[in-house]
DNA sequence: CGATTCGTTGACTGTACTCAAAATCGGTGG
DNA sequence: CCACCGATTTTGAGTACAGTCAACGAATCG
């Protein structure tokens, strides 16, 4: 049976929460888990719905968003492969989870996942540490959203993306220009940064004009002067 | 010895993390803990310093803040009695922790606290749940900081304060006007809301002018029209 | 090839920030 | 009790940054 050892070929086996489990434990988790693929743009969890699933993100990117009653949206987190999805120990889902790219998830029914958590201290401990880190990140983002200017936000975001996605990007010479594809549309970038589409676009063209970046394609970015970008992100 | 049963007269015994412990466990925690009092305005933890302590907040209020290199500050969390303070499993303190009022803390050396955590699953589980809740709160605050107007922010804040501190405030008739003291200065409110002092002040006078609140003293607030305040917080 | 989504650019507006001054509160000491 | 001082708050005038509205260009897809 394929499902009896889906973990063996898991791309994020070591990086994800399950990395803490031994083979016996893994089989237990295996029996309640299920791989599923969602196309880009699909909503995996709706905010306010009953919290029925948890998952590990195997590949692709997810966004985590909340919105005001009148429709203003804010992306409160971006999830990368091996990140944990969902909210154990709560009856309701806090945020809407949507696929930014095609994604592959390893899904567990929430209740059963909680039981595994209860039975496997190492896994729970890992989740605690991840959650503490996520909290720290969220708070850092609060500073950015509340106190940074549009140019700082955009520069900051480009650097973060360079760090996260840029690993796979192409860098001709070390320290030299780095090119990668943004996994987000301008509108999504705006939702992350607490700006509007127009402002994001303008800031990007400003950076292009200053010779700090180039925009070879709609989604592609090349960072040609990383130091300048860092200077902007830190201060002005 | 007083220290051998400091927990017995603890005001937050049931609400705090330690509420999960039985008497034997409590004695263990007792032996590494120590009560300490800090005057208002004192800094308990500096961001970036080595993370050496964790604590439970017994009484008073703490602020949790980060700032940009050039000095812009943002309060990323407010802590109330029974809340947990500090960052286990990290070498460095994430945020600066400062006393907004005189506070009483029950302090533990971080390393030793982590050991207690490791040995007492119930406590670790509680901490996980608290952290998940804090993460949810932080993300909700991200939405507010990034997407809400000044008037929404102030209205929101007043309602939150009414809920948190207002319990002890005086409410002549149920559903009627509620009066309480703000534990924060205008400047601190501005730091919470991502605004300036002047904007906070102006919004308060606007609310006063609209007959929704009155400001009997420098720190006191009376909410006379809660429904109107909620309407502002939700929408405009 | 047209339709649609996404991105850029422009002109204008408005909200919140900055700078500055006056008013109020709280405490101290004559 | 009152005068005085510093800190906090309020108010005012002017500015700037980012938002809004609108049009246009570019890319993608059927």
XYZ file of C-alpha atoms (C1' of nucleotides) in Angstrom:
532
model
C 0.000 0.000 0.000
C 1.191 3.401 -0.902
C -0.291 4.997 2.186
C 1.628 2.737 4.535
C 4.898 4.457 3.771
C 4.103 7.794 2.255
C 6.606 9.317 4.666
C 9.559 7.453 3.250
C 9.741 9.663 0.193
C 8.692 12.847 1.967
C 10.686 15.833 0.829
C 10.437 17.597 4.157
C 10.740 14.544 6.374
C 13.602 15.926 8.449
C 12.626 19.556 8.513
C 8.984 19.076 9.473
C 7.493 18.284 12.839
C 7.424 14.574 12.097
C 11.191 14.605 11.956
C 11.031 14.150 15.698
C 9.336 10.788 15.433
C 10.886 7.345 15.255
C 9.728 4.737 12.778
C 7.037 3.275 15.007
C 5.577 6.665 15.777
C 5.751 7.622 12.157
C 3.628 4.652 11.209
C 0.972 5.841 13.647
C 0.965 9.311 12.133
C 1.020 7.784 8.697
C -2.204 5.979 9.328
C -4.091 9.192 10.033
C -2.356 11.350 7.423
C -3.128 11.826 3.805
C -1.348 13.672 1.040
C -3.350 16.084 -0.976
C -2.609 18.548 -3.754
C -4.297 21.915 -4.157
C -3.993 24.198 -7.147
C -2.819 27.749 -6.752
C -5.519 30.064 -5.560
C -7.553 27.465 -3.717
C -8.600 28.059 -0.145
C -7.643 25.264 2.218
C -9.112 26.685 5.409
C -11.678 29.445 5.917
C -11.354 31.749 8.924
C -14.172 31.175 11.354
C -14.937 27.671 10.165
C -14.650 24.767 12.517
C -10.995 23.802 12.853
C -10.996 20.301 11.410
C -7.541 19.783 9.991
C -3.872 20.303 10.642
C -1.199 19.716 8.060
C 2.409 19.884 7.058
C 3.257 21.852 3.971
C 5.289 19.642 1.657
C 5.830 21.937 -1.280
C 4.683 25.333 -2.496
C 3.640 28.356 -0.495
C 0.605 29.273 1.543
C -0.693 32.572 2.747
C -2.390 33.090 6.078
C -4.824 35.977 6.127
C -7.423 37.806 8.174
C -9.744 40.540 7.094
C -11.982 43.196 8.562
C -15.754 42.765 8.281
C -15.785 45.267 5.432
C -13.252 43.383 3.392
C -9.849 44.917 4.000
C -7.402 42.024 3.994
C -4.077 41.512 5.702
C -1.728 38.599 5.153
C -0.473 37.710 8.619
C 1.930 34.980 7.648
C 3.586 33.183 4.775
C 4.184 29.454 4.999
C 7.025 27.590 3.337
C 7.716 23.870 2.868
C 7.989 21.958 6.164
C 5.920 24.601 7.950
C 3.020 23.552 10.074
C -0.527 24.513 9.136
C -3.545 24.808 11.393
C -4.471 25.484 14.955
C -4.581 22.558 17.380
C -6.588 22.920 20.581
C -9.050 25.430 19.152
C -12.528 24.853 17.852
C -12.379 27.557 15.250
C -9.869 28.358 12.533
C -8.232 31.725 13.187
C -7.223 32.622 9.693
C -7.933 31.838 6.105
C -5.286 29.651 4.480
C -4.874 29.956 0.741
C -2.455 28.458 -1.764
C -0.144 31.027 -3.367
C 1.311 28.360 -5.645
C 0.267 24.823 -6.328
C 0.813 23.108 -3.008
C 1.170 19.639 -1.633
C -0.025 19.056 1.912
C 0.161 16.203 4.361
C -3.193 16.506 6.102
C -4.323 15.179 9.486
C -7.722 15.363 11.131
C -7.229 17.860 13.949
C -8.571 15.707 16.792
C -6.472 12.752 15.876
C -3.457 14.953 15.392
C -3.912 16.356 18.881
C -3.933 12.824 20.233
C -0.658 12.077 18.497
C 0.696 15.307 19.947
C -0.409 14.265 23.409
C 1.255 10.891 23.061
C 4.516 12.111 21.599
C 6.213 14.640 23.774
C 9.068 15.288 21.401
C 6.660 16.341 18.719
C 4.744 18.582 21.051
C 7.943 20.180 22.208
C 8.940 20.883 18.647
C 5.573 22.422 17.951
C 5.965 24.621 21.019
C 9.303 25.861 19.784
C 7.976 26.502 16.326
C 5.055 28.387 17.754
C 7.330 30.512 19.910
C 9.351 31.336 16.827
C 6.232 32.158 14.834
C 5.118 34.464 17.645
C 8.448 36.216 17.567
C 8.162 36.657 13.807
C 4.624 37.953 14.052
C 5.720 40.546 16.568
C 8.626 41.630 14.418
C 6.164 42.073 11.600
C 4.003 44.236 13.852
C 6.888 46.657 14.170
C 7.293 46.713 10.445
C 3.613 47.211 9.688
C 3.158 49.957 12.231
C 6.374 51.894 12.054
C 8.105 51.452 8.735
C 7.677 53.499 5.594
C 6.621 52.053 2.279
C 10.188 52.013 0.958
C 11.468 50.247 4.055
C 8.708 47.685 3.831
C 9.351 46.845 0.203
C 13.116 46.662 0.652
C 12.625 44.475 3.703
C 10.297 42.196 1.795
C 12.644 41.778 -1.139
C 15.463 40.816 1.192
C 13.259 38.326 2.995
C 12.211 36.798 -0.289
C 15.795 36.677 -1.456
C 16.652 34.731 1.663
C 13.719 32.342 1.408
C 13.292 31.754 -2.289
C 16.614 33.065 -3.511
C 18.430 29.916 -2.468
C 17.084 28.320 -5.607
C 17.549 31.481 -7.623
C 20.518 32.027 -9.811
C 23.450 34.042 -8.583
C 26.178 34.349 -11.224
C 28.865 35.458 -8.788
C 28.821 35.177 -5.008
C 27.823 38.503 -3.537
C 26.871 39.613 -7.013
C 23.409 40.117 -8.463
C 20.777 37.613 -7.400
C 17.760 36.791 -9.533
C 14.624 34.992 -8.436
C 10.888 34.829 -9.026
C 8.486 36.427 -6.584
C 5.855 33.884 -5.600
C 3.387 36.715 -4.953
C 1.491 39.135 -7.132
C 1.762 42.864 -6.426
C -1.592 42.701 -4.741
C -0.424 39.947 -2.426
C 2.756 41.825 -1.635
C 0.572 44.774 -0.743
C -1.482 42.552 1.533
C 1.649 41.367 3.288
C 3.096 44.825 3.734
C -0.054 46.692 4.633
C 0.146 48.862 1.535
C -1.784 49.229 -1.707
C -0.911 47.711 -5.066
C -0.044 51.110 -6.474
C 2.353 51.956 -3.677
C 4.172 48.636 -4.020
C 4.473 49.133 -7.752
C 5.772 52.670 -7.333
C 8.361 51.625 -4.780
C 9.600 48.882 -7.073
C 9.971 51.277 -9.991
C 11.783 53.690 -7.669
C 14.243 50.946 -6.732
C 14.629 50.085 -10.390
C 15.271 53.721 -11.220
C 17.908 53.881 -8.508
C 19.692 50.930 -10.094
C 19.254 48.797 -6.998
C 17.077 46.177 -8.647
C 15.929 45.252 -12.111
C 12.634 43.640 -13.100
C 13.444 41.287 -15.960
C 9.938 39.852 -16.101
C 6.596 40.344 -14.429
C 7.468 38.065 -11.567
C 11.242 38.091 -11.669
C 13.490 40.368 -9.649
C 17.218 40.878 -9.734
C 18.875 42.403 -6.736
C 21.941 44.125 -8.101
C 22.866 46.216 -5.086
C 22.055 44.279 -1.972
C 23.882 46.673 0.321
C 21.786 49.589 -0.856
C 18.649 47.540 -0.334
C 19.730 46.697 3.187
C 20.433 50.331 3.885
C 16.913 51.263 2.812
C 15.357 48.412 4.762
C 17.135 49.447 7.930
C 16.580 53.150 7.875
C 14.729 55.301 5.355
C 10.759 29.459 55.494
C 8.685 31.847 53.467
C 10.136 30.673 50.199
C 9.059 27.099 50.789
C 5.443 27.985 50.225
C 5.304 31.269 48.431
C 2.830 29.695 46.054
C 0.207 29.092 48.699
C -0.795 32.727 48.826
C -0.276 33.376 45.135
C -2.998 35.563 43.688
C -2.777 33.997 40.255
C -2.145 30.439 41.379
C -4.990 28.952 39.359
C -4.838 31.202 36.345
C -1.097 30.952 35.753
C 0.884 28.169 34.171
C 1.675 26.649 37.547
C -2.006 25.973 38.017
C -1.348 22.789 36.106
C 1.011 21.426 38.713
C 0.224 19.243 41.704
C 1.668 19.948 45.138
C 4.830 17.943 44.640
C 5.585 19.595 41.333
C 4.803 22.956 42.801
C 7.423 22.472 45.462
C 9.989 21.807 42.759
C 9.084 24.989 40.947
C 8.964 26.816 44.234
C 12.559 25.996 44.935
C 13.786 27.691 41.788
C 11.358 30.617 41.845
C 11.608 33.936 43.563
C 9.173 36.791 43.972
C 10.376 40.196 43.030
C 8.815 43.642 42.846
C 9.676 46.243 40.236
C 8.561 49.851 40.273
C 6.677 51.302 37.366
C 8.936 52.285 34.506
C 11.662 49.782 35.231
C 12.958 47.516 32.512
C 12.888 43.838 33.402
C 14.349 42.429 30.189
C 16.295 44.173 27.432
C 15.808 43.051 23.838
C 18.940 41.397 22.529
C 20.315 40.507 25.931
C 20.930 36.917 26.833
C 17.639 35.315 27.795
C 18.234 34.444 31.433
C 14.830 34.519 33.062
C 11.232 33.513 32.660
C 8.484 34.646 34.981
C 4.832 34.748 35.836
C 3.257 38.141 36.223
C 1.509 38.265 39.582
C 0.172 41.783 39.598
C 0.416 44.937 37.539
C 0.966 45.315 33.826
C 3.947 44.883 31.539
C 4.621 46.084 28.046
C 6.514 44.106 25.462
C 8.259 46.251 22.887
C 10.612 46.231 19.914
C 12.148 49.160 18.155
C 13.910 50.005 14.921
C 17.626 50.799 15.017
C 16.799 54.487 14.742
C 14.532 54.476 17.742
C 10.959 54.119 16.546
C 9.220 51.953 19.102
C 6.294 49.592 18.835
C 4.582 47.851 21.734
C 3.932 44.320 20.492
C 2.091 43.021 23.503
C 0.555 43.912 26.838
C 0.815 41.474 29.710
C -1.733 41.100 32.493
C -1.638 39.190 35.786
C -1.126 35.430 35.344
C 0.501 35.983 31.949
C 3.786 34.321 31.195
C 6.913 36.373 30.599
C 10.035 35.434 28.695
C 11.170 33.186 25.908
C 12.168 29.627 26.753
C 14.404 27.754 24.325
C 16.070 30.844 22.949
C 19.432 32.294 23.796
C 18.430 35.864 23.244
C 15.516 37.923 24.510
C 13.262 38.959 21.629
C 11.703 42.030 23.134
C 12.175 44.578 25.831
C 9.900 44.046 28.825
C 9.024 47.091 30.870
C 6.721 47.695 33.832
C 3.748 49.929 33.004
C 2.671 49.901 36.643
C 4.366 48.632 39.753
C 4.581 44.912 39.158
C 5.150 41.761 41.109
C 6.820 38.885 39.318
C 7.537 35.280 40.127
C 10.901 34.787 38.480
C 12.663 31.611 37.356
C 16.100 31.142 35.848
C 15.391 30.241 32.243
C 17.468 27.058 32.094
C 15.961 25.634 35.203
C 12.506 26.612 34.071
C 13.045 24.744 30.817
C 13.990 21.662 32.815
C 10.771 21.899 34.798
C 8.928 22.272 31.523
C 10.617 19.185 30.147
C 9.680 17.174 33.205
C 6.094 18.313 33.460
C 4.125 17.647 30.344
C 0.954 19.274 31.563
C 2.760 22.532 32.077
C 4.401 22.376 28.695
C 1.081 21.674 27.070
C -0.433 24.687 28.774
C 2.430 26.851 27.612
C 1.908 25.595 24.075
C -1.739 26.543 24.202
C -0.972 29.945 25.631
C 1.619 30.532 22.962
C -0.818 29.539 20.245
C -3.297 32.012 21.666
C -0.677 34.737 21.875
C 0.209 34.079 18.241
C -3.412 34.433 17.267
C -3.642 37.705 19.168
C -0.470 39.026 17.591
C -1.818 38.280 14.145
C -5.102 39.974 14.906
C -3.115 42.994 15.990
C -1.235 42.909 12.685
C -4.529 43.406 10.894
C -5.343 46.317 13.143
C -1.966 47.994 12.781
C -1.851 47.646 9.030
C -5.408 48.184 7.964
C -7.360 50.186 10.499
C -7.741 53.932 10.707
C -6.769 55.972 13.720
C -10.344 56.220 14.949
C -10.878 52.486 14.630
C -7.654 51.803 16.492
C -8.501 54.065 19.402
C -12.065 52.779 19.687
C -10.770 49.229 19.547
C -8.231 49.948 22.229
C -10.744 51.527 24.574
C -13.001 48.514 24.257
C -10.126 46.155 24.903
C -9.149 48.121 27.965
C -12.720 48.194 29.153
C -12.785 44.424 28.927
C -9.440 43.921 30.643
C -9.302 46.594 33.280
C -12.931 47.581 33.333
C -13.899 44.576 35.402
C -12.608 46.467 38.382
C -13.988 49.745 37.118
C -17.277 51.103 38.320
C -20.379 50.652 36.271
C -23.388 52.313 37.897
C -25.959 50.440 35.852
C -25.421 47.312 33.789
C -25.014 48.267 30.159
C -24.712 51.868 31.278
C -21.621 54.041 31.413
C -18.413 52.337 32.505
C -15.549 54.229 34.100
C -11.991 53.020 34.534
C -8.404 54.214 34.610
C -6.152 53.705 31.608
C -2.934 52.073 32.761
C -1.093 53.711 29.880
C -0.030 57.224 29.035
C -1.031 58.710 25.714
C 2.453 58.027 24.470
C 2.193 54.369 25.389
C -1.213 54.108 23.772
C 0.357 55.558 20.649
C 3.103 52.933 20.826
C 0.505 50.189 21.049
C -1.600 51.477 18.193
C 1.157 52.510 15.839
C 0.143 56.169 15.994
C 1.574 59.375 17.439
C 0.666 60.983 20.740
C -1.073 63.835 18.986
C -3.260 61.573 16.895
C -4.338 59.548 19.924
C -5.179 62.721 21.798
C -7.150 64.120 18.891
C -9.139 60.923 18.479
C -10.008 60.924 22.162
C -11.217 64.510 22.039
C -13.222 63.657 18.954
C -14.922 60.811 20.821
C -15.516 63.144 23.744
C -17.013 65.736 21.411
C -19.314 63.092 19.956
C -20.554 62.290 23.452
C -19.337 58.713 23.233
C -16.825 58.998 26.059
C -15.891 61.488 28.747
C -12.461 62.074 30.248
C -13.037 62.826 33.937
C -9.338 62.891 34.778
C -6.040 62.595 32.980
C -6.080 58.815 33.180
C -9.741 58.094 33.663
C -12.201 57.289 30.881
C -15.932 56.824 30.934
C -17.547 54.961 28.102
C -21.046 56.341 27.893
C -22.052 54.921 24.534
C -20.511 51.547 24.105
C -22.555 50.687 21.050
C -21.280 53.744 19.207
C -17.731 52.850 20.184
C -18.186 49.333 18.861
C -19.599 50.703 15.630
C -16.508 52.854 15.164
C -14.152 50.018 16.079
C -15.751 47.695 13.546
C -16.021 49.964 10.583
C -15.016 53.563 10.174
C -7.867 37.415 -31.451
C -10.584 39.227 -27.858
C -11.218 38.964 -22.901
C -9.412 39.204 -18.505
C -6.193 39.708 -15.127
C -2.157 42.099 -13.626
C 0.956 45.880 -13.581
C 2.325 50.693 -14.302
C 1.696 55.558 -14.369
C -0.625 59.977 -13.455
C -3.334 63.528 -10.982
C -5.555 64.477 -6.851
C -6.984 63.879 -2.034
C -6.932 62.918 2.759
C -5.217 61.077 6.900
C -1.963 61.070 10.026
C 2.738 63.061 10.976
C 5.738 67.078 12.206
C 6.720 71.095 14.451
C 5.287 74.400 17.728
C 2.823 76.543 21.408
C -0.514 76.707 24.991
C -2.956 74.388 28.732
C -3.369 71.160 32.417
C -1.875 68.079 35.947
C 1.117 66.605 39.689
C 4.384 67.234 42.830
C 7.716 70.228 45.866
C 8.967 73.567 48.737
C 8.678 78.175 50.397
C -1.990 77.726 50.768
C 0.100 79.098 46.886
C 3.911 79.639 43.566
C 6.731 77.105 40.680
C 8.549 73.384 37.897
C 8.528 69.391 34.922
C 5.883 66.146 32.617
C 1.873 65.163 30.102
C -1.806 66.461 27.290
C -4.257 69.316 24.216
C -4.681 72.271 20.329
C -3.154 74.521 16.072
C -1.014 75.148 11.451
C 1.372 73.188 7.734
C 3.253 69.124 5.278
C 4.026 64.749 3.289
C 3.285 60.172 2.566
C 0.480 56.851 1.053
C -4.320 56.119 -0.532
C -7.981 56.775 -4.095
C -9.656 57.101 -8.616
C -8.795 56.563 -13.303
C -6.566 55.468 -17.541
C -3.366 52.906 -20.013
C -0.062 49.024 -21.223
C 1.388 44.164 -20.810
C 0.820 39.430 -20.186
C -1.966 35.203 -20.031
C -5.611 32.200 -21.474
C -9.302 30.447 -23.781
